[in-house]
Coordinates of C-alpha atoms and ligand atoms in Angstrom, one line a residue:
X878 CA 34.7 4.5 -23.1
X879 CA 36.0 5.2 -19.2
X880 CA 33.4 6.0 -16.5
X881 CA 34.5 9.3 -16.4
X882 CA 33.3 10.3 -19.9
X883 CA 29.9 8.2 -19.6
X884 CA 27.4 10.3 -19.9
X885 CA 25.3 11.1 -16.9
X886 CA 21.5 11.1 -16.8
X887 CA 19.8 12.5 -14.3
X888 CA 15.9 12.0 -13.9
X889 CA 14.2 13.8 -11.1
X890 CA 10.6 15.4 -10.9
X891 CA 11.1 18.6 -11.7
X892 CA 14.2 19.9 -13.6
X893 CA 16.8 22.4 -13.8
X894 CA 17.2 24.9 -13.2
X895 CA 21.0 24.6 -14.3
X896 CA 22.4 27.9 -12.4
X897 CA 21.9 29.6 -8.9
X898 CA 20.7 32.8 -10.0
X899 CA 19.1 32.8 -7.4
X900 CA 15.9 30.7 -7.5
X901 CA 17.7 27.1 -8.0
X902 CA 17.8 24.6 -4.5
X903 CA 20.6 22.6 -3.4
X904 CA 19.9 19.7 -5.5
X905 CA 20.1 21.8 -8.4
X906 CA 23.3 24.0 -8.0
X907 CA 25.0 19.8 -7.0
X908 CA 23.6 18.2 -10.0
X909 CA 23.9 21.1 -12.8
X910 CA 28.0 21.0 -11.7
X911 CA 28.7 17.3 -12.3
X912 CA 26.2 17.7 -15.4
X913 CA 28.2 20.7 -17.3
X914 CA 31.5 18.6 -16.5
X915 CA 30.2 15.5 -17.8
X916 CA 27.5 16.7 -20.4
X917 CA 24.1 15.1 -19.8
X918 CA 20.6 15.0 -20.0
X919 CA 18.4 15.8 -17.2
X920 CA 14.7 14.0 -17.5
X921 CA 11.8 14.8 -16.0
X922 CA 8.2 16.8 -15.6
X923 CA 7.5 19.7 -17.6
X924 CA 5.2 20.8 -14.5
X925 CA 2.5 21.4 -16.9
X926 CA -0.9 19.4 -17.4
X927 CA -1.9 18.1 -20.8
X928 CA -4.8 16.1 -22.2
X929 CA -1.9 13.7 -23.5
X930 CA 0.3 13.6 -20.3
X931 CA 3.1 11.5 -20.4
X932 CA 2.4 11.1 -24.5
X933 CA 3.2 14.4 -24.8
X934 CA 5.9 15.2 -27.0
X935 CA 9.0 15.9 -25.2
X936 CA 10.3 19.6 -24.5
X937 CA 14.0 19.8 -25.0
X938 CA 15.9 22.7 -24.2
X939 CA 19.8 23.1 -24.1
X940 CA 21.9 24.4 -22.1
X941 CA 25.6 24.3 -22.8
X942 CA 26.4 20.0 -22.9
X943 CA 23.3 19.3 -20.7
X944 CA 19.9 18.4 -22.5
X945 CA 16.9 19.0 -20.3
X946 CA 14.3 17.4 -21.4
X947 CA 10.5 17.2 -20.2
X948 CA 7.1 15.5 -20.6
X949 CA 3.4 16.5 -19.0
X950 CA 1.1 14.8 -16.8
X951 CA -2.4 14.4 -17.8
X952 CA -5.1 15.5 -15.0
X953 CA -5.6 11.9 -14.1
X954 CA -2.1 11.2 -13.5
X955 CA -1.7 14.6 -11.9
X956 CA -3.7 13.5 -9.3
X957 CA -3.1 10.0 -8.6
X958 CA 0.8 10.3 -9.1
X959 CA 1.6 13.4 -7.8
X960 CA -0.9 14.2 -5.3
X961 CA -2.1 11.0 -4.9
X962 CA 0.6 8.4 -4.1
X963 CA 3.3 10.6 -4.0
X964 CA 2.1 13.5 -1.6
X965 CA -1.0 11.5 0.3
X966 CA 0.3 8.2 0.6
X967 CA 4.8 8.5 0.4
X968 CA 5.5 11.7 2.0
X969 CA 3.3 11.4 4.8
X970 CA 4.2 8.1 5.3
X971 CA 8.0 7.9 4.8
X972 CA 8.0 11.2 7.7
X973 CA 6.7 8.6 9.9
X974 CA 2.7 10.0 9.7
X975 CA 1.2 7.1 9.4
X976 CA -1.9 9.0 11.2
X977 CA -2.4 11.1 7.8
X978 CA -0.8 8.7 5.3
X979 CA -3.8 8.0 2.6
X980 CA -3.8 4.7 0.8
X981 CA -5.7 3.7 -2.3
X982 CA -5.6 1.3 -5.3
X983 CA -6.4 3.9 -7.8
X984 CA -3.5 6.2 -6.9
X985 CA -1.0 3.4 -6.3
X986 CA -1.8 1.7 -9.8
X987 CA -1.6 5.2 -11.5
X988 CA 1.9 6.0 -9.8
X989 CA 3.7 2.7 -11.1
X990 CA 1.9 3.6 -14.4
X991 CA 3.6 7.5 -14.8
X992 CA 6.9 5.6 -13.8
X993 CA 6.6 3.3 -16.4
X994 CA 5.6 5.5 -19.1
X995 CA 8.6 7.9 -17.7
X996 CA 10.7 4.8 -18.1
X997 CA 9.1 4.3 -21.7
X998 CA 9.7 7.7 -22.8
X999 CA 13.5 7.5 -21.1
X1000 CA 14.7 4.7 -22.5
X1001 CA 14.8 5.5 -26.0
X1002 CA 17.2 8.2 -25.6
X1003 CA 19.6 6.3 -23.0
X1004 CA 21.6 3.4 -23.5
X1005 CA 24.1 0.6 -21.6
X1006 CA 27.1 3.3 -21.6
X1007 CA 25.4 6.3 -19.9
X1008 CA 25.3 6.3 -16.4
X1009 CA 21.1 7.1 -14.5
X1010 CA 20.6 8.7 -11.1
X1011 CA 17.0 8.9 -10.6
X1012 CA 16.4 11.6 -7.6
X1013 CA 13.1 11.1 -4.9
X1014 CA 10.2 9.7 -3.8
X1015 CA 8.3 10.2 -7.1
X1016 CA 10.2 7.1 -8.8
X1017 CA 10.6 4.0 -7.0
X1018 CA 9.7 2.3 -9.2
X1019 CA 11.6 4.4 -12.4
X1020 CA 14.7 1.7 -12.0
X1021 CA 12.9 -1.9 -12.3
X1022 CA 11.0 -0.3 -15.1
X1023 CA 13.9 0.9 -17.2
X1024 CA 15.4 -2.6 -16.6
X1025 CA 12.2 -3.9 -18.1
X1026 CA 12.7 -1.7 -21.1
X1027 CA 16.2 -3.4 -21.6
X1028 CA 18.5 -1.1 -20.2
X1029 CA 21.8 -2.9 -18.9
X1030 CA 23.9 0.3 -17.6
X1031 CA 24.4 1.6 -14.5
X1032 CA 21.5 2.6 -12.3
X1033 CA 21.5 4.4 -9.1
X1034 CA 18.6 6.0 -7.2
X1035 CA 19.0 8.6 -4.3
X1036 CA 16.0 9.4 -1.2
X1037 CA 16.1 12.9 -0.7
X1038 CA 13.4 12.5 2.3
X1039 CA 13.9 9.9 5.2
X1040 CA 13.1 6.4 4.8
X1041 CA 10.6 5.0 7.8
X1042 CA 11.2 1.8 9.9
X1043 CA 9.8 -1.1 8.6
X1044 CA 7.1 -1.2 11.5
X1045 CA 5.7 2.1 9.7
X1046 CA 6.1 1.2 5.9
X1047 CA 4.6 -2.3 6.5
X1048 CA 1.5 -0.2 6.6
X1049 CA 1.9 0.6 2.5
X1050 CA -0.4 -2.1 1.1
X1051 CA 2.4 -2.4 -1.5
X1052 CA 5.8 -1.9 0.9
X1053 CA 7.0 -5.0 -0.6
X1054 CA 6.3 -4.3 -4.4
X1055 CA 8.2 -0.8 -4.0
X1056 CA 11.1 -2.3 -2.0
X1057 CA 11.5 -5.0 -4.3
X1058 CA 11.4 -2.2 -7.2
X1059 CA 14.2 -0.4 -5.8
X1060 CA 16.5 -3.7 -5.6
X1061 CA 16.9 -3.1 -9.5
X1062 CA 19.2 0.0 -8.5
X1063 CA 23.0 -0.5 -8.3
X1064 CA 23.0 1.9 -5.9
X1065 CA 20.8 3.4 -3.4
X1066 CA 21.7 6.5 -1.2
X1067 CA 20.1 7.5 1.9
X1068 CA 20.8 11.2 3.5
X1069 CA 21.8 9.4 6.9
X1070 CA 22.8 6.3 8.5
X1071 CA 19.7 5.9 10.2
X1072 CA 17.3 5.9 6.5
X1073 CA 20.1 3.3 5.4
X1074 CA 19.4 0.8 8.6
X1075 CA 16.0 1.0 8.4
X1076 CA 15.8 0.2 4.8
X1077 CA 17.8 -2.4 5.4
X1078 CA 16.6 -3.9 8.3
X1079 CA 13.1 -3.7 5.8
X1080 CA 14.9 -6.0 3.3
X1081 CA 16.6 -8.2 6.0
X1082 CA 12.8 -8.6 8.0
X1083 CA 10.5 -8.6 5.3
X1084 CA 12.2 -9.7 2.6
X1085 CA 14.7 -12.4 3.7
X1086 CA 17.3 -10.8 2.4
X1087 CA 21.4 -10.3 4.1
X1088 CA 23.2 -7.9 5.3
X1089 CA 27.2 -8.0 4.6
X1090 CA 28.0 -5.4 6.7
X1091 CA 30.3 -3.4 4.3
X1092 CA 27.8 -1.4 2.9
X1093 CA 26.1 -4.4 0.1
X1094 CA 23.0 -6.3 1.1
X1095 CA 21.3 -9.4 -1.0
X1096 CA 18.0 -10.0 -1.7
X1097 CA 16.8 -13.2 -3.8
X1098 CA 20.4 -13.4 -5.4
X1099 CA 20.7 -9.8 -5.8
X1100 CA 23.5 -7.6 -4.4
X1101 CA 23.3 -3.7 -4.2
X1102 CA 25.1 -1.3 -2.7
X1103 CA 23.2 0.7 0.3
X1104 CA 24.6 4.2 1.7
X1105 CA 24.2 7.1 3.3
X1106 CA 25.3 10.5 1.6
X1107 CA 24.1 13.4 3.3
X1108 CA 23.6 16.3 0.8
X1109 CA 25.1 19.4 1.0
X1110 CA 25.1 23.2 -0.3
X1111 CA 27.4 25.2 -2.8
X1112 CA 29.0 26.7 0.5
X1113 CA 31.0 29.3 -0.9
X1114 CA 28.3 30.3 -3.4
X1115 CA 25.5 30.8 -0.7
X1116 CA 28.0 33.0 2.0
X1117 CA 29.3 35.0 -1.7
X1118 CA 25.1 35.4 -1.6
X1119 CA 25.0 37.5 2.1
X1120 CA 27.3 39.6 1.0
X1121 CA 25.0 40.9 -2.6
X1122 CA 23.6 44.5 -2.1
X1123 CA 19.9 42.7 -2.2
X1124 CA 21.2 40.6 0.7
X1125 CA 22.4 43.4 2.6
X1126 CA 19.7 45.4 1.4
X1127 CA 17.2 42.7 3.6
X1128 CA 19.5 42.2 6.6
X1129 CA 18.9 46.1 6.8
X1130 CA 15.4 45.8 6.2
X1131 CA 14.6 42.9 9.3
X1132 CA 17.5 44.5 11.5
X1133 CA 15.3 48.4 10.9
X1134 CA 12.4 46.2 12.1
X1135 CA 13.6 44.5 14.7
X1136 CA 14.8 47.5 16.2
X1137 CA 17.7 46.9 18.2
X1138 CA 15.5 43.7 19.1
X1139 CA 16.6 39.7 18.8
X1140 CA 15.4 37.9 16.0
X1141 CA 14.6 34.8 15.7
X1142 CA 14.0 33.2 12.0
X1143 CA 12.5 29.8 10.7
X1144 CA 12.3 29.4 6.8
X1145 CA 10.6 26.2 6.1
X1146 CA 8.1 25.7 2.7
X1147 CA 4.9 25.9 4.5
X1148 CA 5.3 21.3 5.4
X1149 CA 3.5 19.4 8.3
X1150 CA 7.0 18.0 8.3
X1151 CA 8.8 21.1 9.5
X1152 CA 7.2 21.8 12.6
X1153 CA 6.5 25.0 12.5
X1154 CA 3.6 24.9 14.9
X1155 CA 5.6 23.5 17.7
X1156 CA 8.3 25.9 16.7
X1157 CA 5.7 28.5 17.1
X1158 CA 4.1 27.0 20.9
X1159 CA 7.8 27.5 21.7
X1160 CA 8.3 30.5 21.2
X1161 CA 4.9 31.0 23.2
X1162 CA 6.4 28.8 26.0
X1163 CA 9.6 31.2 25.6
X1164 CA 7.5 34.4 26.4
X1165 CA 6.0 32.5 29.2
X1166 CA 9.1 30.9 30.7
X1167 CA 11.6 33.9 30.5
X1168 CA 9.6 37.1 30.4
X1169 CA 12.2 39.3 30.1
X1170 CA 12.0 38.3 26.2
X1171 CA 8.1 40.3 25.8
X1172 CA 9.6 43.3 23.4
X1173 CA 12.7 42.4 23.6
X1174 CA 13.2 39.1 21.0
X1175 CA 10.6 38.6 17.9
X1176 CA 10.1 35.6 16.0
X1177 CA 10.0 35.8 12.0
X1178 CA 8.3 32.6 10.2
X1179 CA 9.2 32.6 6.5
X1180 CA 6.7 29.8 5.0
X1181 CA 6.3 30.2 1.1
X1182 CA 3.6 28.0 0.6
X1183 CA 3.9 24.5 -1.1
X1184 CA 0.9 21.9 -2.4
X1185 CA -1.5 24.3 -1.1
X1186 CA -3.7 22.2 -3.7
X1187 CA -4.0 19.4 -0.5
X1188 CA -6.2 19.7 2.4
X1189 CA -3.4 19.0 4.7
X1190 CA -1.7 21.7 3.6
X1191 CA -4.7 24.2 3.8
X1192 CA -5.8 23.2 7.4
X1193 CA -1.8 23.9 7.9
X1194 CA -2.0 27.3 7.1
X1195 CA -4.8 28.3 8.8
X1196 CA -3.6 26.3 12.1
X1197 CA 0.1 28.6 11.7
X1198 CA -1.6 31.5 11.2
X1199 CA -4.7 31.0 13.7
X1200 CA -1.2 30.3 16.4
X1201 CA 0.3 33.0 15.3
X1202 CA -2.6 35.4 15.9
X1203 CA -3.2 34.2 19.0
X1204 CA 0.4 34.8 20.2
X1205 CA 0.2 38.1 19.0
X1206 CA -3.1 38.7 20.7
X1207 CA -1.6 37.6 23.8
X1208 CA 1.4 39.1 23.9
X1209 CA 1.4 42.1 21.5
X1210 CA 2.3 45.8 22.7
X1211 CA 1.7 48.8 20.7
X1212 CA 5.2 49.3 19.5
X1213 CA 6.0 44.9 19.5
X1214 CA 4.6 42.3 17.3
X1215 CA 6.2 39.1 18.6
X1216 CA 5.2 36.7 15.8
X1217 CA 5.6 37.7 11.9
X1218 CA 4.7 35.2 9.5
X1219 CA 5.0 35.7 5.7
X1220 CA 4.1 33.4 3.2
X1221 CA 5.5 34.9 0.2
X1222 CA 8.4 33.5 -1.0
X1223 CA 12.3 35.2 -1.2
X1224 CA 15.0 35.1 -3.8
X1225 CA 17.9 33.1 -2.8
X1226 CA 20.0 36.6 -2.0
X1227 CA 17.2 37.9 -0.1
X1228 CA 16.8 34.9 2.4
X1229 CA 20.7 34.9 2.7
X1230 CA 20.2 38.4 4.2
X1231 CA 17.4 37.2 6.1
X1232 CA 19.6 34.9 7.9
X1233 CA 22.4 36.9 8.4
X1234 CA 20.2 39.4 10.4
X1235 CA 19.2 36.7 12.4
X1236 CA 20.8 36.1 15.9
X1237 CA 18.9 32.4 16.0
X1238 CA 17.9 30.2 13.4
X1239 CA 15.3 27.9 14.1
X1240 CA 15.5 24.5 12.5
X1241 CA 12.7 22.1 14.1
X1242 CA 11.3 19.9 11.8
X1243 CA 9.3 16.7 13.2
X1244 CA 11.2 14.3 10.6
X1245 CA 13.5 15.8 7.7
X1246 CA 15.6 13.6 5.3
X1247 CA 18.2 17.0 5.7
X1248 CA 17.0 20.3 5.3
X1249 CA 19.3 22.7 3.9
X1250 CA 18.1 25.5 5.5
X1251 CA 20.2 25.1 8.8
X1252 CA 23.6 24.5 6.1
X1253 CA 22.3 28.2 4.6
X1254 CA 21.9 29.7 7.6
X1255 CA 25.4 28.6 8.4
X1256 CA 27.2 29.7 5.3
X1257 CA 25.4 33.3 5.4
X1258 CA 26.6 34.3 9.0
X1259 CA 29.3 36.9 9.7
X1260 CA 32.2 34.6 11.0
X1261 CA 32.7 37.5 13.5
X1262 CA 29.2 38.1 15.5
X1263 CA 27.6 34.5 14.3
X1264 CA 24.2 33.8 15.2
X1265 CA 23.0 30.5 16.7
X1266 CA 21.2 27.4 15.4
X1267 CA 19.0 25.6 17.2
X1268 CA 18.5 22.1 15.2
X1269 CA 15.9 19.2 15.8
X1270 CA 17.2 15.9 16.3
X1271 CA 15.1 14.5 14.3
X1272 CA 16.4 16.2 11.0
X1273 CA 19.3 14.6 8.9
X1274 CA 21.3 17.4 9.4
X1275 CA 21.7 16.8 13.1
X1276 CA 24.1 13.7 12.5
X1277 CA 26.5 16.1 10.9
X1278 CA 25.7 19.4 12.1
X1279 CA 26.7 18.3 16.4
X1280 CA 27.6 21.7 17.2
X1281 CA 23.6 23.0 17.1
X1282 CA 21.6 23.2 20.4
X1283 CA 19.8 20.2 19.3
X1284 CA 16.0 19.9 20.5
X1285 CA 13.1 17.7 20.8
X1286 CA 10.9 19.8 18.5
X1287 CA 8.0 17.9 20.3
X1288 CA 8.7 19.7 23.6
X1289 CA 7.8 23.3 24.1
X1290 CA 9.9 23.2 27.1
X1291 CA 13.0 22.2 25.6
X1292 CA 12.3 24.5 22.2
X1293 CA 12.0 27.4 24.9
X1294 CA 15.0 26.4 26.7
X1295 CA 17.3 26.1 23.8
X1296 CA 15.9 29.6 22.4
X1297 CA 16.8 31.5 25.5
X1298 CA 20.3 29.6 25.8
X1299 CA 20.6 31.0 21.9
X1300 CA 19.5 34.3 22.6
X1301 CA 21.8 34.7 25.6
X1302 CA 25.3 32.8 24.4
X1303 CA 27.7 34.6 24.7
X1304 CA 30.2 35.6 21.5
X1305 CA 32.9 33.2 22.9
X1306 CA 30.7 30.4 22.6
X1307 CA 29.0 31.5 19.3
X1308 CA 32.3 31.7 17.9
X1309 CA 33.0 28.4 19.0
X1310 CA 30.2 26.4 17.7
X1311 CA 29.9 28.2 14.7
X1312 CA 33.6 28.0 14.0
X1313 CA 32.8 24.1 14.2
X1314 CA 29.7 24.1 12.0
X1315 CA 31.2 26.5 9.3
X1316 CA 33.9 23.7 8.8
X1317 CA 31.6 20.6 8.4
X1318 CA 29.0 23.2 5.8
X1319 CA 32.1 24.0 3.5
X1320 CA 33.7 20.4 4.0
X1321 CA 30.3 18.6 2.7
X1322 CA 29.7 20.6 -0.2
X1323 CA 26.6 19.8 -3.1
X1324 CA 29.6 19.1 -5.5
X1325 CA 31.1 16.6 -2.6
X1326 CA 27.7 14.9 -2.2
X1327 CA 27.3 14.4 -6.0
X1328 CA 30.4 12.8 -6.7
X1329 CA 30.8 10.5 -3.7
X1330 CA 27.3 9.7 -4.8
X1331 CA 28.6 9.0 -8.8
X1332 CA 32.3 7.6 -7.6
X1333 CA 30.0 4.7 -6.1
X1334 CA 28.1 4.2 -8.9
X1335 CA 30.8 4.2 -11.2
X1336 CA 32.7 1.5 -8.7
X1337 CA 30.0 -0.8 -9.0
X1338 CA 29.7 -3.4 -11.6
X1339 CA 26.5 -2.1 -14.6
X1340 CA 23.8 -3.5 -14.3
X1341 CA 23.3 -6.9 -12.6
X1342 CA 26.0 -6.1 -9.5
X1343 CA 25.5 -9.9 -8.6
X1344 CA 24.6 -13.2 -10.3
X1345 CA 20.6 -12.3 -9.6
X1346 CA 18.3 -11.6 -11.4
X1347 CA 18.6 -7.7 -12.7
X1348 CA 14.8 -6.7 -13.1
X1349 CA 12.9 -7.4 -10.2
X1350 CA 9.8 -7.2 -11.5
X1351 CA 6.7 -6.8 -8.5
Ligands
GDG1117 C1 13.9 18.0 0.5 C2 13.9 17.3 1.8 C3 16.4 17.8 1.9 C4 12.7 28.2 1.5 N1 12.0 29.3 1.5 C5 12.4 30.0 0.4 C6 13.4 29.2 -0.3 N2 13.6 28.1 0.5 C7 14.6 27.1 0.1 C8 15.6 27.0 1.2 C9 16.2 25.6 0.9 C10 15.0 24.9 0.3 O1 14.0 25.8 0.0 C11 14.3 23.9 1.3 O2 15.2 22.8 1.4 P1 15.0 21.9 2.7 O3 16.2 21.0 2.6 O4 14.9 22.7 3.9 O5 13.6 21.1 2.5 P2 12.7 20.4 1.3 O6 12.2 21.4 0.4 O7 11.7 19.7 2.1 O8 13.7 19.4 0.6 C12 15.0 17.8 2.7 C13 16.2 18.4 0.6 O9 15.1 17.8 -0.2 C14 17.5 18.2 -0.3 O10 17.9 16.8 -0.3 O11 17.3 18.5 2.7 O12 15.1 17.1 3.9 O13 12.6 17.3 2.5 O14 17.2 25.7 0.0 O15 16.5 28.0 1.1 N3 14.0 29.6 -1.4 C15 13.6 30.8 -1.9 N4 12.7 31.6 -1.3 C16 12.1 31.2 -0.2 O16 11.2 31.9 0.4 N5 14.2 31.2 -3.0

């Protein structure tokens, strides 16, 4: 059998769905294409909670050539897994919050637990000549265990989120357990350069291991392969999106509203991560700093809300919304509303109107492994009159996307400065920059992403890519 017919399995946290109708992310719309050409299975949670958990019997359902197939959490492992270690402990963490990063045994033994009985339930429907790509934070530790179970084929394991310097993760009681886990990947894939050096420099200064310089580190005999492939959208797909009647039907809808007025959008699940209340102070500092924007420029916060289950992300919402209010209160005239901030969701057509209507996109996140939402906001404009993104440098997207006015999020000055520059560029210079960007958003495509991530996989040797030891057990 060649690489190219091996069959690929993909195991992420949640699954499918296999189409962008409309409600599917990036990840989705890159994997489902590689998975219909190749034919696959697709392995993860069902999202549901059962007294049996991860000895629940597996939910298949087929789609064309691709399998996807599911298993539930029990409450315990609900908690400690995905709340626990994953959401209180990695994300927090690995976005460089050590100040709100949560540690405990419980949750730590009960995430390598879920990965191993993921791994257990995996392995008896893989074997050596199908080819894994384990997605996220959620399984570190998914690879080392599969190994255990005896699997010998090719493993590979993409970050979607950034990976911290080893000065933060250090701070993980068990850093070295999960970076040793990972070394039972062939492959590991970072969004940017800068997640690749610091995981390397993690297993150059804490684990002895070396750095070749092409791309392959070792660590106690064993060689992977260590890279940075920043994820992209279906391009064509999302701008074929702005121009659906529901599409236009919105751009309408916030141009009516905006009367004849700028607007400025962020859409950002409601994350600490996305820093939305700087975004929001600098819009403030914006009203403060160049007057002539009161009634004339409103600012439109999009936030669906997202593991609303964690205090964190509670005490966000009231902070956004107490900001908000307070803007308003300041500011407001009877026939102006400066700040708007929903917290229902879209459909996928919907936002791309959204965007399209929006002279400036705000993308400010305090850390982001990515974010897609400045590549959307891209791909939905009208190449003619194109609005204006102003990017953090602190997301991923920032190393590709140098056209942006990039910001320190951080500063309200800055965020101010680079909102009023946006709202008063002239077309030339629109067209210019977003000439620039448009190229880079349909030359990085999800389809790109997944198969330079898969063409390395496949290049490298299954299993053991060295003499070493293949399971690295912690
Ligand atoms: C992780 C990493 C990385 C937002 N509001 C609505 C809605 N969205 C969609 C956006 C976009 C997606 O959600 C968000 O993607 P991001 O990339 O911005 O951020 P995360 O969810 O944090 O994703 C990130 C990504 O993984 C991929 O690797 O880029 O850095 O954190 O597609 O459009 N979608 C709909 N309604 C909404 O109201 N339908």
């Amino acid at each position: 059998m060649t690489d190219r017919q091996k069959r690929l399995v993909v195991v992420s946290n949640r699954v499918g769905p296999l189409s962008d109708e409309g409600k599917a992310g990036g990840l989705a719309v890159g994997l489902a294409d590689a998975l219909r050409r190749r034919g696959g299975l697709w392995f993860g949670w069902s999202g549901e909670v059962s007294t049996q958990g991860t000895f629940s019997e597996l939910k298949t359902e087929i789609v064309g050539s691709t399998a996807m197939v599911t298993i539930d959490l029990n409450e315990e492992e609900l908690q400690g897994f995905y709340f626990g270690y994953a959401n209180k402990s990695l994300w927090p963490l690995l976005h460089y919050r050590l100040d709100i990063a949560q540690f405990d045994r419980q949750s730590d033994r009960i995430y390598r637990s879920v990965n191993q009985r993921f791994a257990a339930r995996l392995s008896p429907q893989i074997d050596g000549n199908d080819i894994v790509w384990v997605h996220d934070y959620h399984f570190f530790y998914l690879g080392s265990e599969l190994r255990q179970c005896g699997f010998g084929g090719r493993l590979g394991f993409f970050l979607h989120i950034p990976f911290c310097p080893p000065e933060i993760l250090t701070a993980l009681p068990s850093s070295h357990d999960l970076v040793r886990a990972m070394l039972a990947y062939d492959v590991i894939g970072f969004q940017t350069e800068v997640d690749r050096r610091n995981f390397v420099a993690f297993c150059v200064q804490e684990l002895g291991g070396e750095d070749f310089g092409d791309g392959r580190i070792r660590v106690r005999g064993r060689t992977v392969r260590v890279s940075a492939f920043p994820i992209g959208i279906d391009a064509e797909g999302f701008a074929d999106f702005a121009l659906t009647p529901e599409a236009v039907e919105h751009e309408d809808m916030v141009r009516d509203i905006a009367h004849g007025r700028h607007q400025i959008v962020g859409v950002d699940r409601l994350d600490y991560s996305k820093g939305i209340i700087e975004r929001l102070r600098g819009f403030e500092q914006l009203l403060e700093d160049y007057p002539e924007n009161r009634g004339a420029s409103q600012f439109l916060q999009v936030a669906p809300l997202s593991r609303s289950e964690l205090d964190a992300y509670a005490e966000l919402r009231n902070e956004v919304e107490q900001l908000a209010g307070n803007i308003n209160g300041r500011f407001a005239t009877l026939d102006w509303t400066p700040v708007q901030i929903m917290t229902r969701g879209f459909t996928r057509r919907a936002l791309a109107g959204i965007y399209r209507a929006a002279r400036v996109c705000m993308v400010t996140p305090l850390r982001d492994g990515m974010n897609l939402v400045a590549k959307e906001y891209i791909a939905a404009q009208d190449v003619r009159d194109p609005g204006v993104l102003v990017l953090s440098r602190f997301a991923g997207a920032r190393e590709e996307l140098a056209e942006a006015l990039i910001v320190n999020p951080y500063s309200s000055e800055d965020v101010a400065r680079a909102m009023q520059r946006a709202l008063t560029m002239s077309l030339a210079e629109r067209l210019e920059r977003h000439a620039a960007l448009r190229k880079t958003v349909f030359g990085n495509t999800a389809a790109h992403w997944c198969a330079a991530f898969l063409n390395a996989l496949e290049d490298e040797a299954p299993g053991a890519s060295s003499e070493g030891d293949p399971v690295i057990a912690p």
